[in-house]
Structures are given as structure tokens and as C-alpha cells.
Short mmCIF file of C-alpha atoms in Angstrom, two decimals:
data_model
loop_
_atom_site.label_atom_id
_atom_site.label_comp_id
_atom_site.label_asym_id
_atom_site.label_seq_id
_atom_site.Cartn_x
_atom_site.Cartn_y
_atom_site.Cartn_z
CA MET A 131 -148.73 18.66 120.90
CA GLY A 132 -152.19 18.25 122.17
CA SER A 133 -154.24 20.58 124.57
CA PRO A 134 -152.74 22.10 127.70
CA ASP A 135 -154.72 19.40 129.83
CA GLU A 136 -153.07 16.45 127.79
CA ARG A 137 -149.44 18.19 128.06
CA ARG A 138 -149.92 18.46 132.06
CA ARG A 139 -150.99 14.79 131.99
CA SER A 140 -148.10 13.73 129.59
CA ASP A 141 -145.61 15.85 132.00
CA ARG A 142 -147.23 14.14 135.11
CA ALA A 143 -146.44 10.54 133.62
CA ARG A 144 -143.09 11.34 132.53
CA THR A 145 -142.09 12.57 135.89
CA ALA A 146 -143.67 9.52 137.55
CA ILE A 147 -141.90 7.20 135.34
CA LEU A 148 -138.50 8.85 135.81
CA THR A 149 -138.81 8.85 139.60
CA ALA A 150 -140.15 5.12 139.51
CA ALA A 151 -137.09 4.12 137.41
CA ALA A 152 -134.77 5.76 140.03
CA GLU A 153 -136.57 4.37 142.80
CA ALA A 154 -136.48 0.84 141.39
CA VAL A 155 -132.84 0.95 140.66
CA ALA A 156 -131.94 2.32 144.07
CA GLU A 157 -134.15 -0.71 145.69
CA VAL A 158 -133.34 -3.62 143.48
CA GLY A 159 -130.52 -2.74 140.99
CA TYR A 160 -130.24 -2.16 137.62
CA ALA A 161 -130.12 -5.72 136.60
CA LYS A 162 -133.47 -6.74 138.29
CA THR A 163 -135.11 -3.64 137.22
CA SER A 164 -137.73 -4.10 134.41
CA ILE A 165 -139.91 -1.81 132.17
CA GLU A 166 -142.89 -3.88 133.75
CA GLY A 167 -141.53 -2.80 137.35
CA ILE A 168 -141.09 0.63 136.39
CA ALA A 169 -144.56 0.91 134.62
CA ALA A 170 -146.28 -0.65 137.80
CA ARG A 171 -144.23 1.68 140.27
CA ALA A 172 -145.38 4.71 137.99
CA GLY A 173 -149.02 3.64 137.66
CA VAL A 174 -148.67 3.59 133.90
CA GLY A 175 -148.81 1.05 131.08
CA LYS A 176 -145.69 -0.38 129.67
CA GLN A 177 -146.80 1.14 126.11
CA THR A 178 -146.57 4.57 127.72
CA ILE A 179 -142.88 4.06 128.73
CA TYR A 180 -142.25 2.82 125.25
CA ARG A 181 -143.81 5.93 123.50
CA TRP A 182 -140.66 7.71 125.20
CA TRP A 183 -137.76 5.43 125.61
CA PRO A 184 -136.66 2.55 123.49
CA SER A 185 -135.11 0.43 126.33
CA LYS A 186 -134.63 0.21 130.13
CA GLY A 187 -131.27 1.53 129.90
CA ALA A 188 -132.61 4.75 128.26
CA VAL A 189 -135.35 5.37 130.74
CA VAL A 190 -132.86 4.57 133.78
CA LEU A 191 -130.13 6.86 132.30
CA ASP A 192 -132.69 9.72 131.94
CA ALA A 193 -133.86 9.01 135.41
CA LEU A 194 -130.28 9.49 136.55
CA VAL A 195 -129.20 12.49 134.59
CA THR A 196 -132.53 14.24 135.51
CA GLU A 197 -131.43 13.78 139.17
CA GLN A 198 -127.88 14.85 138.67
CA PRO A 199 -126.72 18.35 139.57
CA GLU A 200 -125.38 20.63 137.02
CA SER A 201 -122.10 19.31 135.62
CA GLU A 202 -120.72 22.90 135.18
CA TRP A 203 -118.45 24.03 137.92
CA PRO A 204 -118.78 27.52 139.64
CA ASP A 205 -115.87 29.63 138.90
CA THR A 206 -115.71 32.46 141.39
CA GLY A 207 -111.97 33.05 140.36
CA ASP A 208 -110.93 31.42 143.72
CA LEU A 209 -110.08 27.59 142.91
CA ALA A 210 -109.93 26.60 146.45
CA ALA A 211 -113.47 28.03 147.34
CA ASP A 212 -114.82 26.49 144.33
CA LEU A 213 -113.21 22.94 145.11
CA ARG A 214 -114.73 23.08 148.66
CA LEU A 215 -118.18 23.76 147.29
CA VAL A 216 -117.82 21.00 144.85
CA LEU A 217 -116.42 18.52 147.13
CA ARG A 218 -118.94 19.51 149.85
CA ALA A 219 -121.78 18.78 147.53
CA THR A 220 -120.21 15.71 145.92
CA THR A 221 -119.59 14.08 149.41
CA ALA A 222 -123.21 14.98 150.76
CA GLU A 223 -124.59 13.12 147.55
CA PHE A 224 -122.52 10.07 148.39
CA ALA A 225 -123.67 10.35 152.00
CA ASP A 226 -127.26 10.27 150.99
CA GLU A 227 -128.27 6.80 151.13
CA ALA A 228 -130.92 6.63 148.25
CA THR A 229 -128.44 8.53 145.96
CA SER A 230 -125.67 6.35 147.12
CA ALA A 231 -127.67 3.02 146.63
CA THR A 232 -128.74 4.10 143.03
CA LEU A 233 -124.95 5.22 141.85
CA ARG A 234 -123.83 1.96 143.48
CA ALA A 235 -126.24 -0.45 141.34
CA VAL A 236 -125.32 1.65 138.22
CA MET A 237 -121.38 1.45 139.01
CA ILE A 238 -121.77 -2.38 139.69
CA ASP A 239 -123.74 -2.78 136.25
CA MET A 240 -121.11 -0.52 134.36
CA GLN A 241 -118.60 -3.08 135.22
CA GLN A 242 -120.39 -5.90 133.34
CA ASP A 243 -122.28 -3.76 130.73
CA ALA A 244 -120.21 -1.98 128.16
CA ALA A 245 -123.16 -0.29 126.37
CA LEU A 246 -124.47 1.09 129.97
CA SER A 247 -120.99 2.04 130.86
CA ASP A 248 -120.64 3.98 127.50
CA GLN A 249 -124.05 5.65 127.97
CA VAL A 250 -123.01 6.69 131.81
CA MET A 251 -119.81 8.05 130.81
CA THR A 252 -120.98 9.84 127.65
CA ARG A 253 -124.06 11.35 129.30
CA MET A 254 -123.49 11.61 133.12
CA LEU A 255 -119.84 11.08 134.42
CA GLY A 256 -118.03 12.46 131.02
CA PRO A 257 -119.45 15.78 131.32
CA GLN A 258 -118.53 16.11 134.87
CA LEU A 259 -115.21 15.12 134.48
CA ALA A 260 -114.79 17.21 131.36
CA ALA A 261 -116.07 20.35 133.45
CA THR A 262 -113.73 19.83 136.13
CA LYS A 263 -110.93 19.71 133.87
CA ARG A 264 -112.16 22.99 132.20
CA ARG A 265 -112.17 24.73 135.60
CA LEU A 266 -108.70 23.45 136.25
CA GLU A 267 -107.43 24.75 132.75
CA ALA A 268 -108.76 28.17 133.88
CA ALA A 269 -107.06 27.96 137.15
CA GLN A 270 -103.86 26.95 135.46
CA ARG A 271 -104.12 30.06 133.19
CA ALA A 272 -104.83 32.04 136.24
CA GLY A 273 -101.48 30.81 137.77
CA GLN A 274 -103.52 28.85 140.46
CA VAL A 275 -102.56 25.46 139.18
CA ALA A 276 -98.88 24.73 138.54
CA ASP A 277 -97.63 24.49 135.02
CA GLY A 278 -96.95 21.15 133.58
CA ILE A 279 -99.54 19.24 135.93
CA ASP A 280 -101.20 16.64 133.98
CA LEU A 281 -105.00 17.74 134.48
CA ASP A 282 -106.17 14.23 133.85
CA VAL A 283 -104.35 13.01 136.72
CA ALA A 284 -105.41 16.31 138.72
CA VAL A 285 -109.18 15.47 138.18
CA GLU A 286 -108.56 12.01 139.84
CA VAL A 287 -106.74 13.50 142.62
CA ILE A 288 -109.93 15.61 143.38
CA PHE A 289 -112.68 12.93 142.92
CA GLY A 290 -110.50 9.57 143.36
CA PRO A 291 -110.37 9.76 147.30
CA VAL A 292 -114.14 10.12 147.45
CA TYR A 293 -114.89 6.92 145.27
CA HIS A 294 -111.93 5.10 147.17
CA ARG A 295 -113.88 6.05 150.58
CA TRP A 296 -117.45 5.19 149.21
CA ILE A 297 -116.63 1.62 147.33
CA LEU A 298 -114.53 0.48 150.41
CA ARG A 299 -116.63 2.26 153.05
CA THR A 300 -113.65 2.88 155.12
CA HIS A 301 -114.69 6.09 156.67
CA PRO A 302 -117.73 8.20 156.81
CA PHE A 303 -118.48 11.10 154.62
CA ASP A 304 -118.77 14.66 156.48
CA GLU A 305 -118.00 18.35 155.60
CA ALA A 306 -114.71 18.08 157.67
CA TYR A 307 -113.68 15.36 155.23
CA ALA A 308 -114.64 17.52 152.06
CA ASP A 309 -112.42 20.32 153.29
CA ALA A 310 -109.62 18.14 154.43
CA LEU A 311 -109.67 16.59 150.79
CA THR A 312 -109.95 20.20 149.40
CA GLU A 313 -106.85 21.33 151.48
CA LEU A 314 -104.81 18.19 150.17
CA ALA A 315 -105.98 18.82 146.40
CA VAL A 316 -105.08 22.63 146.58
CA ARG A 317 -101.64 21.52 148.07
CA ALA A 318 -101.27 19.20 145.11
CA LEU A 319 -102.19 21.32 142.38
CA GLY A 320 -101.25 24.80 143.43
CA PRO A 321 -98.21 26.77 142.20
CA GLY A 322 -96.60 26.88 145.68
CA MET B 45 -98.78 -35.23 159.13
CA GLY B 46 -98.38 -38.12 156.79
CA SER B 47 -95.45 -39.34 154.77
CA PRO B 48 -93.29 -36.99 152.66
CA ASP B 49 -95.12 -38.19 149.57
CA GLU B 50 -98.52 -37.54 150.99
CA ARG B 51 -97.42 -33.88 152.02
CA ARG B 52 -96.21 -33.23 148.38
CA ARG B 53 -99.37 -34.53 147.28
CA SER B 54 -101.22 -32.21 149.79
CA ASP B 55 -99.28 -29.20 148.76
CA ARG B 56 -99.90 -29.89 145.22
CA ALA B 57 -103.73 -30.20 145.65
CA ARG B 58 -103.76 -26.98 147.70
CA THR B 59 -101.96 -25.00 145.20
CA ALA B 60 -103.95 -26.35 142.29
CA ILE B 61 -107.31 -25.45 144.24
CA LEU B 62 -106.01 -21.79 145.01
CA THR B 63 -105.08 -21.27 141.56
CA ALA B 64 -108.39 -22.65 140.38
CA ALA B 65 -110.34 -20.54 142.64
CA ALA B 66 -108.48 -17.61 141.40
CA GLU B 67 -109.08 -18.43 137.81
CA ALA B 68 -112.82 -19.17 138.10
CA VAL B 69 -113.42 -16.02 139.94
CA ALA B 70 -111.47 -13.98 137.14
CA GLU B 71 -113.40 -15.75 134.28
CA VAL B 72 -116.92 -16.12 135.78
CA GLY B 73 -117.03 -13.90 138.90
CA TYR B 74 -117.56 -14.66 142.60
CA ALA B 75 -121.15 -15.19 142.44
CA LYS B 76 -121.18 -17.78 139.65
CA THR B 77 -117.91 -19.64 141.12
CA SER B 78 -118.92 -22.72 143.07
CA ILE B 79 -116.89 -25.21 145.02
CA GLU B 80 -117.79 -27.81 142.45
CA GLY B 81 -116.16 -25.59 139.82
CA ILE B 82 -113.22 -24.97 141.49
CA ALA B 83 -113.03 -28.73 142.41
CA ALA B 84 -113.43 -29.70 138.81
CA ARG B 85 -110.87 -27.05 137.33
CA ALA B 86 -108.36 -28.12 139.97
CA GLY B 87 -108.97 -31.91 139.18
CA VAL B 88 -109.84 -32.78 143.01
CA GLY B 89 -113.07 -33.96 144.76
CA LYS B 90 -115.44 -31.60 146.56
CA GLN B 91 -114.57 -33.18 149.70
CA THR B 92 -110.80 -32.48 149.41
CA ILE B 93 -111.68 -28.66 149.30
CA TYR B 94 -113.96 -28.98 152.47
CA ARG B 95 -111.16 -30.68 154.21
CA TRP B 96 -109.18 -27.26 154.23
CA TRP B 97 -111.72 -24.54 153.82
CA PRO B 98 -115.23 -24.29 155.07
CA SER B 99 -116.79 -22.31 152.33
CA LYS B 100 -116.37 -20.89 148.69
CA GLY B 101 -115.48 -17.46 150.46
CA ALA B 102 -112.83 -18.85 152.45
CA VAL B 103 -111.17 -20.53 149.48
CA VAL B 104 -111.56 -17.67 147.24
CA LEU B 105 -110.03 -15.14 149.77
CA ASP B 106 -107.06 -17.48 150.39
CA ALA B 107 -106.59 -17.52 146.80
CA LEU B 108 -106.64 -13.81 146.43
CA VAL B 109 -104.55 -13.21 149.67
CA THR B 110 -101.83 -15.80 148.27
CA GLU B 111 -101.88 -13.86 145.01
CA GLN B 112 -101.19 -10.43 146.74
CA PRO B 113 -98.13 -8.71 147.13
CA GLU B 114 -96.52 -7.86 150.47
CA SER B 115 -98.61 -5.36 152.29
CA GLU B 116 -95.70 -4.02 154.22
CA TRP B 117 -94.28 -0.92 152.51
CA PRO B 118 -90.81 -0.10 151.44
CA ASP B 119 -88.95 2.29 153.88
CA THR B 120 -85.85 3.68 152.00
CA GLY B 121 -86.34 6.69 154.24
CA ASP B 122 -87.21 8.56 150.95
CA LEU B 123 -91.11 8.74 151.04
CA ALA B 124 -91.06 10.10 147.19
CA ALA B 125 -89.01 7.19 146.16
CA ASP B 126 -91.01 4.67 148.08
CA LEU B 127 -94.37 6.06 146.92
CA ARG B 128 -93.03 5.92 143.17
CA LEU B 129 -92.14 2.04 143.68
CA VAL B 130 -95.46 1.24 145.28
CA LEU B 131 -97.73 3.21 142.66
CA ARG B 132 -95.76 1.68 139.84
CA ALA B 133 -96.39 -1.68 141.35
CA THR B 134 -100.04 -1.05 142.05
CA THR B 135 -100.89 0.52 138.50
CA ALA B 136 -99.00 -2.56 137.15
CA GLU B 137 -101.43 -4.93 138.97
CA PHE B 138 -104.37 -2.85 137.74
CA ALA B 139 -103.22 -3.07 134.36
CA ASP B 140 -102.66 -6.74 134.33
CA GLU B 141 -105.86 -8.20 132.67
CA ALA B 142 -106.19 -11.45 134.83
CA THR B 143 -105.49 -9.50 138.13
CA SER B 144 -107.71 -6.68 137.18
CA ALA B 145 -110.81 -9.25 136.30
CA THR B 146 -110.20 -10.99 139.58
CA LEU B 147 -110.28 -7.79 141.69
CA ARG B 148 -113.24 -6.43 139.73
CA ALA B 149 -115.10 -9.51 140.42
CA VAL B 150 -114.39 -9.31 144.23
CA MET B 151 -115.05 -5.51 144.12
CA ILE B 152 -118.53 -6.16 142.70
CA ASP B 153 -119.30 -8.92 145.16
CA MET B 154 -118.22 -6.78 148.14
CA GLN B 155 -120.88 -4.28 147.25
CA GLN B 156 -123.58 -6.58 147.65
CA ASP B 157 -122.10 -9.14 150.25
CA ALA B 158 -121.31 -7.66 153.52
CA ALA B 159 -119.67 -10.90 154.85
CA LEU B 160 -117.31 -10.89 151.86
CA SER B 161 -116.50 -7.21 152.11
CA ASP B 162 -115.56 -7.65 155.82
CA GLN B 163 -113.25 -10.57 154.85
CA VAL B 164 -111.56 -8.75 152.24
CA MET B 165 -111.10 -5.54 154.22
CA THR B 166 -110.03 -7.59 157.33
CA ARG B 167 -107.48 -9.86 155.61
CA MET B 168 -106.72 -8.01 152.21
CA LEU B 169 -107.19 -4.41 151.94
CA GLY B 170 -107.27 -3.28 155.40
CA PRO B 171 -103.68 -4.34 156.08
CA GLN B 172 -102.56 -2.73 152.82
CA LEU B 173 -104.27 0.53 153.69
CA ALA B 174 -102.74 0.28 157.34
CA ALA B 175 -99.35 -0.40 156.15
CA THR B 176 -99.56 2.84 153.95
CA LYS B 177 -100.76 4.72 156.85
CA ARG B 178 -97.88 3.25 159.04
CA ARG B 179 -95.35 4.65 156.19
CA LEU B 180 -96.91 8.01 156.30
CA GLU B 181 -96.78 8.19 159.68
CA ALA B 182 -93.01 7.47 159.81
CA ALA B 183 -92.70 10.15 156.83
CA GLN B 184 -94.58 12.46 159.22
CA ARG B 185 -92.22 11.77 162.10
CA ALA B 186 -89.29 12.45 159.39
CA GLY B 187 -90.56 15.89 158.39
CA GLN B 188 -91.49 14.64 154.98
CA VAL B 189 -95.20 14.82 155.53
CA ALA B 190 -96.73 18.02 156.81
CA ASP B 191 -97.97 18.19 160.43
CA GLY B 192 -101.73 18.19 160.84
CA ILE B 193 -102.66 16.32 157.49
CA ASP B 194 -105.17 13.62 158.27
CA LEU B 195 -103.31 10.33 157.24
CA ASP B 196 -106.62 8.46 156.51
CA VAL B 197 -107.37 11.25 153.79
CA ALA B 198 -103.50 10.75 152.62
CA VAL B 199 -103.89 7.28 151.93
CA GLU B 200 -106.95 7.95 149.69
CA VAL B 201 -105.21 10.65 148.12
CA ILE B 202 -102.69 8.14 147.01
CA PHE B 203 -104.61 5.18 145.99
CA GLY B 204 -108.17 6.83 145.06
CA PRO B 205 -106.99 8.03 141.75
CA VAL B 206 -105.98 4.69 140.75
CA TYR B 207 -109.41 3.27 141.59
CA HIS B 208 -111.12 6.12 139.83
CA ARG B 209 -109.19 5.47 136.69
CA TRP B 210 -110.00 1.55 137.02
CA ILE B 211 -113.58 1.60 137.80
CA LEU B 212 -114.45 4.38 135.12
CA ARG B 213 -111.85 3.08 132.63
CA THR B 214 -111.00 6.88 131.77
CA HIS B 215 -107.44 6.39 130.82
CA PRO B 216 -104.83 3.71 130.60
CA PHE B 217 -102.24 2.60 133.31
CA ASP B 218 -98.63 3.28 132.50
CA GLU B 219 -95.65 4.08 134.23
CA ALA B 220 -95.94 7.77 133.32
CA TYR B 221 -99.34 7.90 135.06
CA ALA B 222 -97.75 6.20 138.29
CA ASP B 223 -94.98 8.91 138.13
CA ALA B 224 -97.33 11.69 137.69
CA LEU B 225 -99.59 10.68 140.55
CA THR B 226 -96.57 10.27 142.76
CA GLU B 227 -95.64 13.97 141.87
CA LEU B 228 -99.06 15.26 142.93
CA ALA B 229 -99.17 12.89 146.06
CA VAL B 230 -95.77 14.26 147.23
CA ARG B 231 -97.07 17.79 146.69
CA ALA B 232 -100.01 17.18 148.51
CA LEU B 233 -98.38 15.57 151.52
CA GLY B 234 -95.01 17.28 151.83
CA PRO B 235 -94.08 19.98 154.21
CA GLY B 236 -93.19 22.49 151.75
#
């Protein structure tokens, strides 16, 4: 484990590497990001990175997962309130230029790199979608989501519109948008 | 204008070029597609392409717009029926491997090429989204869409889920999916 000083140095180096990886992907895209580039940005040697991560994909994904908010949904018992909270947070993330650039780089590379796509789905997006489905299952048991609704489709009705706006850059993201989308999702899913 | 024979030859060459452009983008992506490659595939000289199109982007976009179905929506007076028809057609397009590969290539390149993005939005996707909004406006006037619903958000609730499923490859496209999505969209938008 090393001395307390050594551990502090290790922690600092790890944090610097993860930050550098996230910045590199946001700036030049995943394809042009290299272990050398991350090392130079972080002020460490390549061998320091290889001590902890086997590949570029592994370190970049760790950087993104570290940056990701909790995948667990809030559960106040009120689906509409929880949806509003999550959609406001999600749209704020997509509205943030640096986060958006990183996600865009990863999303582009996922389309052409099946291994990266699997990793992102398994470690980052998959857990978020699964958490959303669990929250909807709880809401369905509580009578706030109509019986018989396919919850995989319901998850997409919640997040799909955000992706559409983001990919096609049709309209800006703001809180009014998050709230309008919340209202439509509640209408789509509710028992009424 | 030339003789009838010359016109027939011209039409054949144009069709061969547009087909070659669509195939090239589907196979190697927009970035790696070249005027030379399209010419070779179509069995014509480069100068034949430049006689009709100023650039790679122009010929590729013409190829895609030619392949696109009508952007005008059906209007039977029954929004749910029209939605089902359009969503079945849209998901069938995304389920088709060749079409999906072409769209994926264009969508990736749009993220990195603002001029291409503008062209695609102006000539291909923009008109489809505008036609969708016009159909929803008619439905709102007919009392089939609740007053006060933001129709730009409504358009995304219809198509966003399809993009989400397509980009993340979470679940397959089939008719049951199109119909489940239609049902949720009608619930989201309806006056009930």
C-alpha cells in the first residue's frame, strides 16, 4: 500500500490522469486521444498510466464514469417530481459544452467501435437506463404508470427526445424544455 | 437538351452516380467517400460528376434526398392512424441495414461537419420535422392534440425514442415497437 505520502501522490496522479483523459476526449475526440497525449496533459509518464489501466479505452471510460452523476433515480414517491428533477439534470448536462463535447465524441466512436460501445453500455448508459426502468416499475406498482405499458419503450420516451434535440441541434436546452418534456412523459405514462 | 438518346444516357449516368454515392457512403462512410470512388463505382469519369454537382457533399446529399420517402405526412383525419403508419415506416427504414448504415455515416459526419449538418437539416431532416409539426398543428385544431402542448417537443416525443434505440442499439425495431410507441405518443399528446 505504501506510506501515506505515497498514497497521496498516487491519488493525485490518478485524478490528474482521469481529468486529462476527459479533457483530451472532449477536445480532440476519442479516436485522436492517445495514452501519450493523456500522459503529457497529466504530467506523468506513460508507464504510470499502464500501471493502472490496460488501454486507452479503459482509462477514458473510467474518466467518464467518474464524471457521471449517480445512476440511481430519486424516489420521492411522486414520479412527476422525480422525472422533472432527472430531466432538468440531464438537459443541464447536455447543455454544458464540455460535457456535451465529451459525450458527442464517445457517441460517435461507439457507432464505429463495438468494443467501446459494449463498455459504455455496460458501465455507463446501461446502468442509467436500468435505474430508470426500476423507477418506472416502482411507479407502476404504485399506480402512477398505467398497467400494460412497455417500460423499455417508456424509458425511451423519457430520454429519446433529449437525444434527438442534442444530435440534430434543433433547439436549445433550458429548464422550460425539461419541464415541457416532463409534462408530456407524465401524460404518456400516467394511468389517467 | 441533346437528342432523346443523349438524354437517356444522361439519365442513366445520373442514376448510376446517385446509386454509387449512396452505396459508397453506406460502405465506407462519408469521410472516406470520394468523387473518384463514386465515379469508379458508377463507371463514369470524374468530369461527368462535376458537370452536375460542385462537390462530394452535394452529390451525396442528392443521393440521400432521392432515397428519402415523401416528407409530407398522411392526413386521414385520424392522428393515431397516421402516427402508426409513419412510425411503422420510419422504424422499417431504421431496421433496414443499408439505409441504417447510410444514415449512421451521415449522422456521424454531421456531428463534425457544420456545412453538411446545415445541408442535411435544410434539405432532408428539417422538411420532415416541419411536416410532422404541420400535421400536429392540424390535429391540435381538430381537437386531437391538447391545447398548450409545445409542438416542437411533441415532434421529439414521436421521433426521439426511435433515434435513442437506433444510436444505442438497445432493442430491435419491429412493428410491435412502432405500435407501442404510437400508443404512448397518442397518450402524451391527446386531449384526454
